[in-house]
Amino acid sequence: MEYQLYIDGQWKNTVSGKIIEDKNPADGSIFAKVHFAGEQEVEEAIAAAERAKESWANTPTSEREAILWRAADWMQNHIDEVAEVLMGESGSAFGKAYFEAGFAVDIFKTAAGECRRIFGELQQQISGEISMMRRLPLGVVAGIAPFNFPLILALKKVAFAIAAGNTFILKPASATPVSGVMIAKALDAAGLPAGVFNLVPGSGDVVGNRLIEDKRVKMIAFTGSTEVGRNIAAKASTLFKKYSLEMGGKNPLILLKDFDVEQAVKIAGFGAFFHQGQICMCTSRIIAEEAIYDEFCEKFTAYAKTMKVGDPHEKDTIVGPLIKQSQCEKIDEQIKDAVEKGATLLTGGTHQGSYYAPTVLKDVTPDMRIFYEESFGPVTSIIKAKNAEDAVRLCNDNEYGLSSSLLTNDLSKAMELSLAMEAGMVHINNATVADNSTVAFGGVKNSGVGREGGAYSIEEFTELKWITVQYKPAVLPF
């Protein structure tokens, strides 16, 4: 299949003639050929979004809502096609692909509902005056999406920004551009007016930088690495441009001695190995109290060994391929460093092509690279804590702060410790991998700025304007 750009309501070939091969990470075969945008196409997309912004901002709420509902219907009706794209270009296992496709339907529906919930505020502070806070769209918004959940992490930006009355330009990840095409197809079929949504796959140097630097683009919404996010923030700040960043994580799961070990194994296993651990909120550090440390290590290792590694199309596959084989080499280096410094490799540590075996290390300490560095693969570290307070200390000893878990049957302790854990999200008695289209998804420290989901996205994609109405003669000082 060959896929075009989507600009100003039209499917277009690239002017530069650059067409890339979108490769299947499972076997290296060519999944699709995709037109890549150059400077001219980016300009066309920005100009189209700029032309459409006023009309779309003034489009009745009911019309915006209806379009997003129709887009949800298209996504639901084409769920097999969408899931096949996710398996074919991102290496998503069967279950993960259908989960993501279904979540995309939910995001469209949630965004449709938010169209009617964009509220301002009325204050009556001064006699004879009405003081109003109006929430208004920003104008042109650009989104830069990652490869790991390429559909829903792009759609969280697209759908809510459009619901808020903005026009949008999407640069999907270079490794997963066809997922962006699925969004364009859904919105095109739904009857979205020309220019409101534009799809420009391309390189970060050409497309990403242009979107960040152009003054007509009022906000950048980004999900990806902390390094790239930091550069975006620096550039956007010089232009006083708004930005939201959802970045990396080295997410801890704290296991206290009162919690059921068998249940803890399942929770940690899902969090560590779902989508090959290529998730910003995957469980990459398991911090267990010493009273149950050995038992957990033994049972978790046995569970990890049951994870099927293989073809993403097979329904019982848990661990598919990493997006690039080069990622395996990075993981190898982290494991070698940890073992040389005293860690024990309980299972895994091997790979065939892009398939990395589920890997478990124990006795990991802060002097090892893997304690702090993201792995972005199916590898997790088990760390021994003296007690609950020591576990929280180890949890917070990191530059990241995205997601976290706390497993305990002591509700009072759970509430107290959850407030002390430095993360944007804490899940008590559940996995670090969790999401919902209505919640405030996001992190602290080097994990991000801003929040995504429901009304919290609407806040990000709008700005407040203060308006007063004087209905009695104003009292002035002179």
Short mmCIF file of C-alpha atoms in Angstrom, two decimals:
data_model
loop_
_atom_site.label_atom_id
_atom_site.label_comp_id
_atom_site.label_asym_id
_atom_site.label_seq_id
_atom_site.Cartn_x
_atom_site.Cartn_y
_atom_site.Cartn_z
CA MET A 1 0.00 0.00 0.00
CA GLU A 2 1.05 3.59 -0.68
CA TYR A 3 -0.23 6.41 1.52
CA GLN A 4 -0.34 10.14 0.77
CA LEU A 5 -0.27 13.31 2.81
CA TYR A 6 -3.58 14.79 3.95
CA ILE A 7 -3.61 18.59 3.61
CA ASP A 8 -6.57 21.00 3.38
CA GLY A 9 -9.05 18.16 3.02
CA GLN A 10 -7.17 16.53 0.13
CA TRP A 11 -4.92 13.50 -0.25
CA LYS A 12 -1.69 14.72 -1.85
CA ASN A 13 1.57 13.34 -3.19
CA THR A 14 4.77 14.81 -1.87
CA VAL A 15 6.19 17.54 -4.08
CA SER A 16 9.75 16.53 -3.23
CA GLY A 17 9.08 12.98 -4.34
CA LYS A 18 10.34 11.54 -1.06
CA ILE A 19 8.53 8.28 -0.34
CA ILE A 20 9.81 6.17 2.54
CA GLU A 21 9.50 2.46 3.18
CA ASP A 22 7.54 1.80 6.36
CA LYS A 23 9.01 -1.48 7.58
CA ASN A 24 7.43 -4.20 9.68
CA PRO A 25 9.63 -4.60 12.78
CA ALA A 26 8.68 -8.27 13.06
CA ASP A 27 10.51 -9.36 9.91
CA GLY A 28 11.91 -6.26 8.21
CA SER A 29 9.51 -6.53 5.28
CA ILE A 30 7.99 -3.42 3.69
CA PHE A 31 4.61 -2.83 5.30
CA ALA A 32 3.76 0.31 3.30
CA LYS A 33 5.20 3.19 1.32
CA VAL A 34 4.43 6.64 2.69
CA HIS A 35 4.81 10.11 1.20
CA PHE A 36 7.00 12.32 3.38
CA ALA A 37 6.45 16.06 3.66
CA GLY A 38 9.03 18.66 2.76
CA GLU A 39 9.13 22.40 3.42
CA GLN A 40 6.44 23.15 0.83
CA GLU A 41 3.94 20.66 2.24
CA VAL A 42 4.47 21.88 5.79
CA GLU A 43 3.78 25.43 4.63
CA GLU A 44 0.63 24.27 2.86
CA ALA A 45 -0.56 22.51 6.01
CA ILE A 46 0.08 25.52 8.26
CA ALA A 47 -1.58 27.87 5.78
CA ALA A 48 -4.62 25.58 5.49
CA ALA A 49 -4.99 25.34 9.27
CA GLU A 50 -4.60 29.11 9.56
CA ARG A 51 -7.35 29.72 6.97
CA ALA A 52 -9.73 27.29 8.67
CA LYS A 53 -9.22 28.36 12.28
CA GLU A 54 -11.79 31.15 12.51
CA SER A 55 -14.57 29.22 10.81
CA TRP A 56 -13.92 26.12 12.91
CA ALA A 57 -13.77 28.11 16.16
CA ASN A 58 -17.21 29.49 15.33
CA THR A 59 -18.69 26.15 14.28
CA PRO A 60 -21.63 25.23 16.54
CA THR A 61 -20.83 22.78 19.28
CA SER A 62 -23.40 20.32 18.01
CA GLU A 63 -21.64 20.13 14.62
CA ARG A 64 -18.21 19.53 16.13
CA GLU A 65 -19.71 16.88 18.37
CA ALA A 66 -21.46 15.12 15.48
CA ILE A 67 -18.26 15.01 13.40
CA LEU A 68 -16.30 13.42 16.24
CA TRP A 69 -19.05 10.85 16.79
CA ARG A 70 -18.98 9.94 13.10
CA ALA A 71 -15.20 9.59 13.30
CA ALA A 72 -15.67 7.21 16.23
CA ASP A 73 -18.13 5.19 14.15
CA TRP A 74 -15.63 4.97 11.28
CA MET A 75 -12.91 3.80 13.64
CA GLN A 76 -15.21 1.15 15.12
CA ASN A 77 -16.35 -0.05 11.71
CA HIS A 78 -12.73 -0.32 10.50
CA ILE A 79 -11.27 -1.73 13.69
CA ASP A 80 -9.76 -4.75 11.94
CA GLU A 81 -7.97 -2.52 9.42
CA VAL A 82 -6.69 -0.26 12.20
CA ALA A 83 -5.49 -3.19 14.32
CA GLU A 84 -3.69 -4.66 11.31
CA VAL A 85 -1.84 -1.36 10.85
CA LEU A 86 -0.77 -1.40 14.50
CA MET A 87 0.48 -4.97 14.26
CA GLY A 88 2.17 -4.39 10.92
CA GLU A 89 4.06 -1.16 11.48
CA SER A 90 4.57 -0.95 15.25
CA GLY A 91 4.94 -4.63 16.19
CA SER A 92 1.92 -4.50 18.47
CA ALA A 93 0.82 -7.90 19.70
CA PHE A 94 -2.71 -8.95 18.74
CA GLY A 95 -4.30 -8.02 22.07
CA LYS A 96 -2.49 -4.71 22.32
CA ALA A 97 -3.46 -3.76 18.76
CA TYR A 98 -7.16 -4.33 19.33
CA PHE A 99 -6.99 -2.63 22.73
CA GLU A 100 -5.44 0.46 21.15
CA ALA A 101 -7.91 0.52 18.27
CA GLY A 102 -10.81 0.26 20.71
CA PHE A 103 -9.33 2.97 22.92
CA ALA A 104 -9.19 5.25 19.87
CA VAL A 105 -12.94 4.86 19.47
CA ASP A 106 -13.38 5.85 23.11
CA ILE A 107 -11.17 8.93 22.71
CA PHE A 108 -13.25 10.18 19.80
CA LYS A 109 -16.43 9.69 21.85
CA THR A 110 -14.99 11.38 24.93
CA ALA A 111 -13.82 14.35 22.85
CA ALA A 112 -17.28 14.60 21.32
CA GLY A 113 -18.75 14.84 24.82
CA GLU A 114 -16.25 17.52 25.84
CA CYS A 115 -17.52 19.80 23.05
CA ARG A 116 -20.49 20.63 25.30
CA ARG A 117 -18.42 21.00 28.47
CA ILE A 118 -16.16 23.93 27.69
CA PHE A 119 -17.09 26.13 30.61
CA GLY A 120 -16.00 29.59 31.61
CA GLU A 121 -16.70 31.37 34.88
CA LEU A 122 -18.80 34.30 36.10
CA GLN A 123 -17.80 36.43 39.07
CA GLN A 124 -19.82 39.15 40.80
CA GLN A 125 -17.15 41.00 42.73
CA ILE A 126 -18.07 44.61 42.03
CA SER A 127 -21.54 46.14 42.15
CA GLY A 128 -22.73 47.02 38.68
CA GLU A 129 -20.19 44.82 36.90
CA ILE A 130 -20.25 41.32 35.46
CA SER A 131 -16.80 39.72 35.31
CA MET A 132 -16.47 36.77 32.93
CA MET A 133 -13.74 34.28 32.16
CA ARG A 134 -14.15 32.83 28.66
CA ARG A 135 -12.24 29.78 27.51
CA LEU A 136 -11.27 30.17 23.84
CA PRO A 137 -9.38 28.03 21.32
CA LEU A 138 -5.73 28.80 20.68
CA GLY A 139 -5.93 28.63 16.88
CA VAL A 140 -3.47 26.36 15.08
CA VAL A 141 -2.10 23.49 17.19
CA ALA A 142 0.56 20.99 16.13
CA GLY A 143 1.09 17.51 17.54
CA ILE A 144 4.14 15.24 17.43
CA ALA A 145 3.34 11.61 18.21
CA PRO A 146 5.51 8.62 19.27
CA PHE A 147 5.83 5.12 17.80
CA ASN A 148 4.82 2.99 20.76
CA PHE A 149 1.09 3.83 21.00
CA PRO A 150 1.03 5.75 17.71
CA LEU A 151 -2.74 5.89 17.36
CA ILE A 152 -4.06 6.82 20.78
CA LEU A 153 -1.17 9.11 21.76
CA ALA A 154 -1.71 11.08 18.55
CA LEU A 155 -5.49 11.01 18.88
CA LYS A 156 -5.43 12.33 22.46
CA LYS A 157 -3.96 15.48 20.97
CA VAL A 158 -5.96 15.64 17.75
CA ALA A 159 -9.46 14.87 19.03
CA PHE A 160 -9.46 17.13 22.09
CA ALA A 161 -7.77 20.03 20.30
CA ILE A 162 -10.40 19.87 17.55
CA ALA A 163 -13.19 19.53 20.14
CA ALA A 164 -11.92 22.75 21.75
CA GLY A 165 -12.23 24.60 18.44
CA ASN A 166 -8.62 24.48 17.23
CA THR A 167 -7.28 23.40 13.87
CA PHE A 168 -4.56 20.77 13.91
CA ILE A 169 -1.40 19.58 12.16
CA LEU A 170 -0.11 16.11 13.04
CA LYS A 171 3.41 14.81 12.55
CA PRO A 172 3.27 11.10 13.33
CA ALA A 173 6.40 9.19 14.32
CA SER A 174 8.58 8.42 11.31
CA ALA A 175 8.47 4.72 12.21
CA THR A 176 4.65 4.57 12.38
CA PRO A 177 3.16 7.08 9.90
CA VAL A 178 0.23 4.92 8.75
CA SER A 179 -1.37 5.15 12.20
CA GLY A 180 -1.73 8.87 11.49
CA VAL A 181 -3.34 8.02 8.16
CA MET A 182 -6.05 6.11 10.06
CA ILE A 183 -6.92 9.30 11.96
CA ALA A 184 -7.06 11.27 8.73
CA LYS A 185 -9.31 8.66 7.14
CA ALA A 186 -11.70 8.73 10.11
CA LEU A 187 -11.99 12.52 10.16
CA ASP A 188 -12.26 12.77 6.37
CA ALA A 189 -15.07 10.20 6.33
CA ALA A 190 -16.77 12.09 9.18
CA GLY A 191 -17.00 15.26 7.06
CA LEU A 192 -14.47 17.43 8.90
CA PRO A 193 -14.12 20.75 7.02
CA ALA A 194 -11.02 21.24 4.90
CA GLY A 195 -7.97 22.53 6.76
CA VAL A 196 -9.14 21.62 10.26
CA PHE A 197 -6.93 18.53 10.32
CA ASN A 198 -3.72 18.07 8.35
CA LEU A 199 -1.35 15.09 8.28
CA VAL A 200 2.30 15.66 7.42
CA PRO A 201 4.54 12.64 8.03
CA GLY A 202 8.19 13.58 7.82
CA SER A 203 11.45 14.03 9.63
CA GLY A 204 11.87 15.96 12.85
CA ASP A 205 14.42 18.24 11.21
CA VAL A 206 12.09 19.28 8.39
CA VAL A 207 8.55 18.93 9.74
CA GLY A 208 9.00 19.02 13.51
CA ASN A 209 11.29 22.04 13.65
CA ARG A 210 9.16 24.01 11.20
CA LEU A 211 6.02 23.44 13.25
CA ILE A 212 7.81 24.46 16.44
CA GLU A 213 9.32 27.61 14.95
CA ASP A 214 6.38 28.95 12.91
CA LYS A 215 4.59 31.77 14.73
CA ARG A 216 1.20 30.77 13.31
CA VAL A 217 1.35 27.54 15.31
CA LYS A 218 0.27 28.53 18.82
CA MET A 219 0.96 25.28 20.65
CA ILE A 220 3.04 22.11 20.37
CA ALA A 221 1.70 18.92 21.95
CA PHE A 222 4.42 16.29 22.16
CA THR A 223 4.87 12.73 23.37
CA GLY A 224 8.33 11.19 23.17
CA SER A 225 11.74 11.19 24.75
CA THR A 226 12.81 13.63 27.44
CA GLU A 227 15.76 14.76 25.34
CA VAL A 228 13.57 15.80 22.42
CA GLY A 229 10.95 17.27 24.74
CA ARG A 230 13.56 19.44 26.42
CA ASN A 231 14.62 20.82 23.03
CA ILE A 232 11.01 21.54 22.09
CA ALA A 233 10.44 23.39 25.35
CA ALA A 234 13.56 25.50 24.83
CA LYS A 235 12.57 26.51 21.29
CA ALA A 236 8.91 27.09 22.10
CA SER A 237 9.73 29.18 25.16
CA THR A 238 11.75 31.67 23.12
CA LEU A 239 8.60 32.26 21.03
CA PHE A 240 6.33 32.36 24.12
CA LYS A 241 4.53 29.42 22.56
CA LYS A 242 2.43 27.06 24.65
CA TYR A 243 3.49 23.42 24.89
CA SER A 244 2.57 20.17 26.58
CA LEU A 245 5.12 17.38 26.99
CA GLU A 246 4.55 13.75 27.92
CA MET A 247 8.00 12.23 28.11
CA GLY A 248 10.02 9.38 29.60
CA GLY A 249 9.61 7.30 32.72
CA LYS A 250 11.48 4.87 34.96
CA ASN A 251 8.37 3.75 36.72
CA PRO A 252 8.50 2.06 40.12
CA LEU A 253 6.18 -0.52 41.63
CA ILE A 254 6.41 -0.67 45.42
CA LEU A 255 5.47 -4.05 46.92
CA LEU A 256 4.87 -4.09 50.67
CA LYS A 257 5.04 -7.26 52.73
CA ASP A 258 1.31 -7.41 53.52
CA PHE A 259 0.26 -7.80 49.86
CA ASP A 260 -0.47 -11.12 48.15
CA VAL A 261 2.65 -12.16 46.22
CA GLU A 262 0.80 -14.13 43.55
CA GLN A 263 -1.32 -11.09 42.68
CA ALA A 264 1.76 -8.86 42.78
CA VAL A 265 3.47 -11.11 40.23
CA LYS A 266 0.58 -10.70 37.78
CA ILE A 267 0.36 -6.94 38.26
CA ALA A 268 4.10 -6.47 37.83
CA GLY A 269 4.25 -8.82 34.87
CA PHE A 270 1.62 -6.91 32.94
CA GLY A 271 3.24 -3.59 33.74
CA ALA A 272 6.71 -4.76 32.77
CA PHE A 273 6.06 -6.73 29.59
CA PHE A 274 2.96 -5.23 27.92
CA HIS A 275 3.95 -4.09 24.42
CA GLN A 276 7.49 -5.34 25.00
CA GLY A 277 7.99 -2.74 27.73
CA GLN A 278 7.99 -0.01 25.08
CA ILE A 279 5.67 2.18 27.12
CA CYS A 280 6.56 5.36 28.95
CA MET A 281 4.69 4.04 32.00
CA CYS A 282 5.97 0.44 31.98
CA THR A 283 7.11 -1.09 35.29
CA SER A 284 10.87 -0.92 35.01
CA ARG A 285 11.67 -0.91 38.77
CA ILE A 286 10.06 -3.29 41.27
CA ILE A 287 10.87 -2.26 44.82
CA ALA A 288 9.98 -5.05 47.26
CA GLU A 289 10.23 -5.12 51.05
CA GLU A 290 12.91 -7.56 52.17
CA ALA A 291 10.44 -9.79 54.05
CA ILE A 292 8.93 -10.99 50.75
CA TYR A 293 11.80 -10.14 48.40
CA ASP A 294 13.11 -13.67 47.77
CA GLU A 295 9.65 -15.19 47.35
CA PHE A 296 8.66 -12.51 44.86
CA CYS A 297 11.89 -12.88 42.86
CA GLU A 298 11.34 -16.63 42.51
CA LYS A 299 7.69 -16.44 41.51
CA PHE A 300 8.07 -13.43 39.23
CA THR A 301 10.92 -15.10 37.35
CA ALA A 302 8.81 -18.19 36.80
CA TYR A 303 5.96 -16.02 35.50
CA ALA A 304 8.25 -14.11 33.14
CA LYS A 305 9.39 -17.39 31.61
CA THR A 306 5.78 -18.18 30.58
CA MET A 307 5.48 -15.05 28.39
CA LYS A 308 5.21 -16.08 24.75
CA VAL A 309 7.55 -14.21 22.42
CA GLY A 310 6.63 -14.30 18.76
CA ASP A 311 4.43 -13.27 15.85
CA PRO A 312 2.21 -10.30 16.83
CA HIS A 313 -0.66 -11.79 14.80
CA GLU A 314 -0.93 -14.84 17.04
CA LYS A 315 -3.53 -14.20 19.73
CA ASP A 316 -1.50 -15.70 22.59
CA THR A 317 1.65 -13.69 21.86
CA ILE A 318 2.57 -11.38 24.74
CA VAL A 319 5.95 -10.04 23.62
CA GLY A 320 6.41 -8.99 20.01
CA PRO A 321 9.36 -7.28 18.32
CA LEU A 322 11.01 -4.08 19.44
CA ILE A 323 10.58 -1.22 16.99
CA LYS A 324 14.29 -1.34 16.08
CA GLN A 325 16.93 -4.01 16.57
CA SER A 326 19.39 -1.35 17.74
CA GLN A 327 17.35 -1.05 20.94
CA CYS A 328 18.42 -4.60 21.82
CA GLU A 329 22.03 -3.49 21.90
CA LYS A 330 21.26 -0.71 24.38
CA ILE A 331 19.51 -3.20 26.67
CA ASP A 332 22.45 -5.60 26.38
CA GLU A 333 24.79 -2.84 27.56
CA GLN A 334 22.59 -1.99 30.55
CA ILE A 335 22.37 -5.62 31.61
CA LYS A 336 26.12 -6.14 31.25
CA ASP A 337 26.79 -3.09 33.41
CA ALA A 338 24.35 -4.27 36.09
CA VAL A 339 25.72 -7.82 36.24
CA GLU A 340 29.30 -6.57 36.43
CA LYS A 341 28.29 -4.45 39.42
CA GLY A 342 26.59 -7.26 41.32
CA ALA A 343 23.10 -7.75 39.90
CA THR A 344 21.84 -11.25 39.12
CA LEU A 345 20.21 -12.04 35.78
CA LEU A 346 17.28 -14.30 36.67
CA THR A 347 15.94 -14.84 33.15
CA GLY A 348 16.20 -13.38 29.68
CA GLY A 349 19.02 -11.14 28.55
CA THR A 350 18.94 -12.63 25.05
CA HIS A 351 17.40 -11.66 21.74
CA GLN A 352 16.86 -12.96 18.23
CA GLY A 353 16.63 -10.18 15.71
CA SER A 354 14.26 -7.58 17.16
CA TYR A 355 12.67 -10.03 19.61
CA TYR A 356 14.02 -9.56 23.14
CA ALA A 357 13.23 -12.20 25.74
CA PRO A 358 11.40 -11.06 28.92
CA THR A 359 14.23 -10.15 31.25
CA VAL A 360 14.43 -9.94 35.04
CA LEU A 361 17.33 -8.65 37.13
CA LYS A 362 17.52 -8.75 40.91
CA ASP A 363 19.72 -7.00 43.47
CA VAL A 364 19.79 -3.88 41.32
CA THR A 365 21.30 -0.87 43.11
CA PRO A 366 21.63 2.86 42.39
CA ASP A 367 25.21 2.53 41.17
CA MET A 368 23.98 0.66 38.08
CA ARG A 369 22.92 2.39 34.86
CA ILE A 370 19.70 0.44 34.62
CA PHE A 371 18.51 1.83 37.95
CA TYR A 372 18.13 5.28 36.36
CA GLU A 373 18.12 4.84 32.57
CA GLU A 374 15.08 3.99 30.48
CA SER A 375 15.35 0.62 28.76
CA PHE A 376 12.25 0.72 26.56
CA GLY A 377 12.19 -3.03 26.27
CA PRO A 378 10.89 -6.10 28.15
CA VAL A 379 13.31 -5.80 31.05
CA THR A 380 12.67 -4.94 34.68
CA SER A 381 14.79 -4.63 37.81
CA ILE A 382 13.92 -5.92 41.29
CA ILE A 383 15.26 -3.80 44.14
CA LYS A 384 15.27 -4.67 47.86
CA ALA A 385 13.88 -2.16 50.37
CA LYS A 386 14.30 -2.31 54.13
CA ASN A 387 10.79 -1.07 54.81
CA ALA A 388 8.01 1.08 53.35
CA GLU A 389 9.82 4.35 53.97
CA ASP A 390 12.98 3.04 52.34
CA ALA A 391 10.88 1.89 49.37
CA VAL A 392 9.54 5.40 48.85
CA ARG A 393 13.06 6.80 49.09
CA LEU A 394 14.21 4.43 46.36
CA CYS A 395 11.11 5.22 44.34
CA ASN A 396 11.87 8.95 44.38
CA ASP A 397 15.57 8.52 43.65
CA ASN A 398 15.09 9.21 39.95
CA GLU A 399 14.82 12.13 37.54
CA TYR A 400 11.56 10.76 36.13
CA GLY A 401 8.11 10.92 37.68
CA LEU A 402 5.42 9.60 35.36
CA SER A 403 3.53 6.58 36.68
CA SER A 404 3.92 4.39 39.76
CA SER A 405 2.25 1.57 41.67
CA LEU A 406 1.86 0.81 45.36
CA LEU A 407 0.75 -2.65 46.44
CA THR A 408 -0.49 -2.90 50.02
CA ASN A 409 -3.60 -3.92 51.96
CA ASP A 410 -3.10 -1.10 54.48
CA LEU A 411 -5.36 1.68 53.18
CA SER A 412 -4.06 4.31 55.58
CA LYS A 413 -0.47 3.58 54.62
CA ALA A 414 -1.44 3.50 50.94
CA MET A 415 -2.89 7.00 51.06
CA GLU A 416 0.03 8.38 53.06
CA LEU A 417 2.73 6.87 50.86
CA SER A 418 0.97 7.68 47.59
CA LEU A 419 1.18 11.37 48.45
CA ALA A 420 4.91 11.02 49.14
CA MET A 421 5.66 9.25 45.85
CA GLU A 422 6.99 11.72 43.28
CA ALA A 423 4.90 10.86 40.24
CA GLY A 424 2.06 12.37 38.28
CA MET A 425 0.10 9.14 38.64
CA VAL A 426 -0.01 6.60 41.48
CA HIS A 427 -2.02 3.37 41.13
CA ILE A 428 -2.75 1.60 44.38
CA ASN A 429 -2.98 -2.19 43.97
CA ASN A 430 -2.77 -2.03 40.18
CA ALA A 431 -0.19 -1.78 37.43
CA THR A 432 1.82 1.29 36.44
CA VAL A 433 0.38 0.85 32.92
CA ALA A 434 -3.08 2.40 33.12
CA ASP A 435 -4.99 4.97 31.14
CA ASN A 436 -8.44 6.45 30.73
CA SER A 437 -9.66 9.00 28.20
CA THR A 438 -11.10 11.30 30.90
CA VAL A 439 -8.33 11.46 33.53
CA ALA A 440 -5.40 13.87 33.99
CA PHE A 441 -2.66 11.80 32.35
CA GLY A 442 0.85 13.17 32.76
CA GLY A 443 3.99 13.31 34.85
CA VAL A 444 6.28 15.46 36.96
CA LYS A 445 10.03 16.10 36.99
CA ASN A 446 11.61 14.98 33.68
CA SER A 447 8.48 13.07 32.70
CA GLY A 448 6.44 15.98 31.47
CA VAL A 449 4.59 19.25 31.53
CA GLY A 450 0.81 19.45 31.22
CA ARG A 451 -1.94 16.83 31.24
CA GLU A 452 -3.91 14.90 28.63
CA GLY A 453 -7.45 13.55 28.84
CA GLY A 454 -11.01 14.83 28.92
CA ALA A 455 -11.53 18.26 30.43
CA TYR A 456 -7.82 18.46 31.30
CA SER A 457 -6.97 18.38 27.60
CA ILE A 458 -9.53 21.09 26.94
CA GLU A 459 -7.74 23.28 29.48
CA GLU A 460 -4.42 22.69 27.71
CA PHE A 461 -5.84 23.48 24.26
CA THR A 462 -7.60 26.71 25.22
CA GLU A 463 -6.73 30.03 26.81
CA LEU A 464 -8.69 32.18 29.22
CA LYS A 465 -9.91 35.64 28.38
CA TRP A 466 -11.28 38.05 31.02
CA ILE A 467 -14.25 40.15 29.89
CA THR A 468 -16.17 42.65 32.02
CA VAL A 469 -19.56 44.22 31.44
CA GLN A 470 -20.42 47.44 33.32
CA TYR A 471 -24.23 47.69 33.62
CA LYS A 472 -24.16 50.63 36.05
CA PRO A 473 -22.08 53.77 35.66
CA ALA A 474 -18.50 52.97 36.58
CA VAL A 475 -17.08 54.57 39.71
CA LEU A 476 -13.71 56.00 38.71
CA PRO A 477 -11.01 57.60 40.90
CA PHE A 478 -10.89 60.75 38.73
#
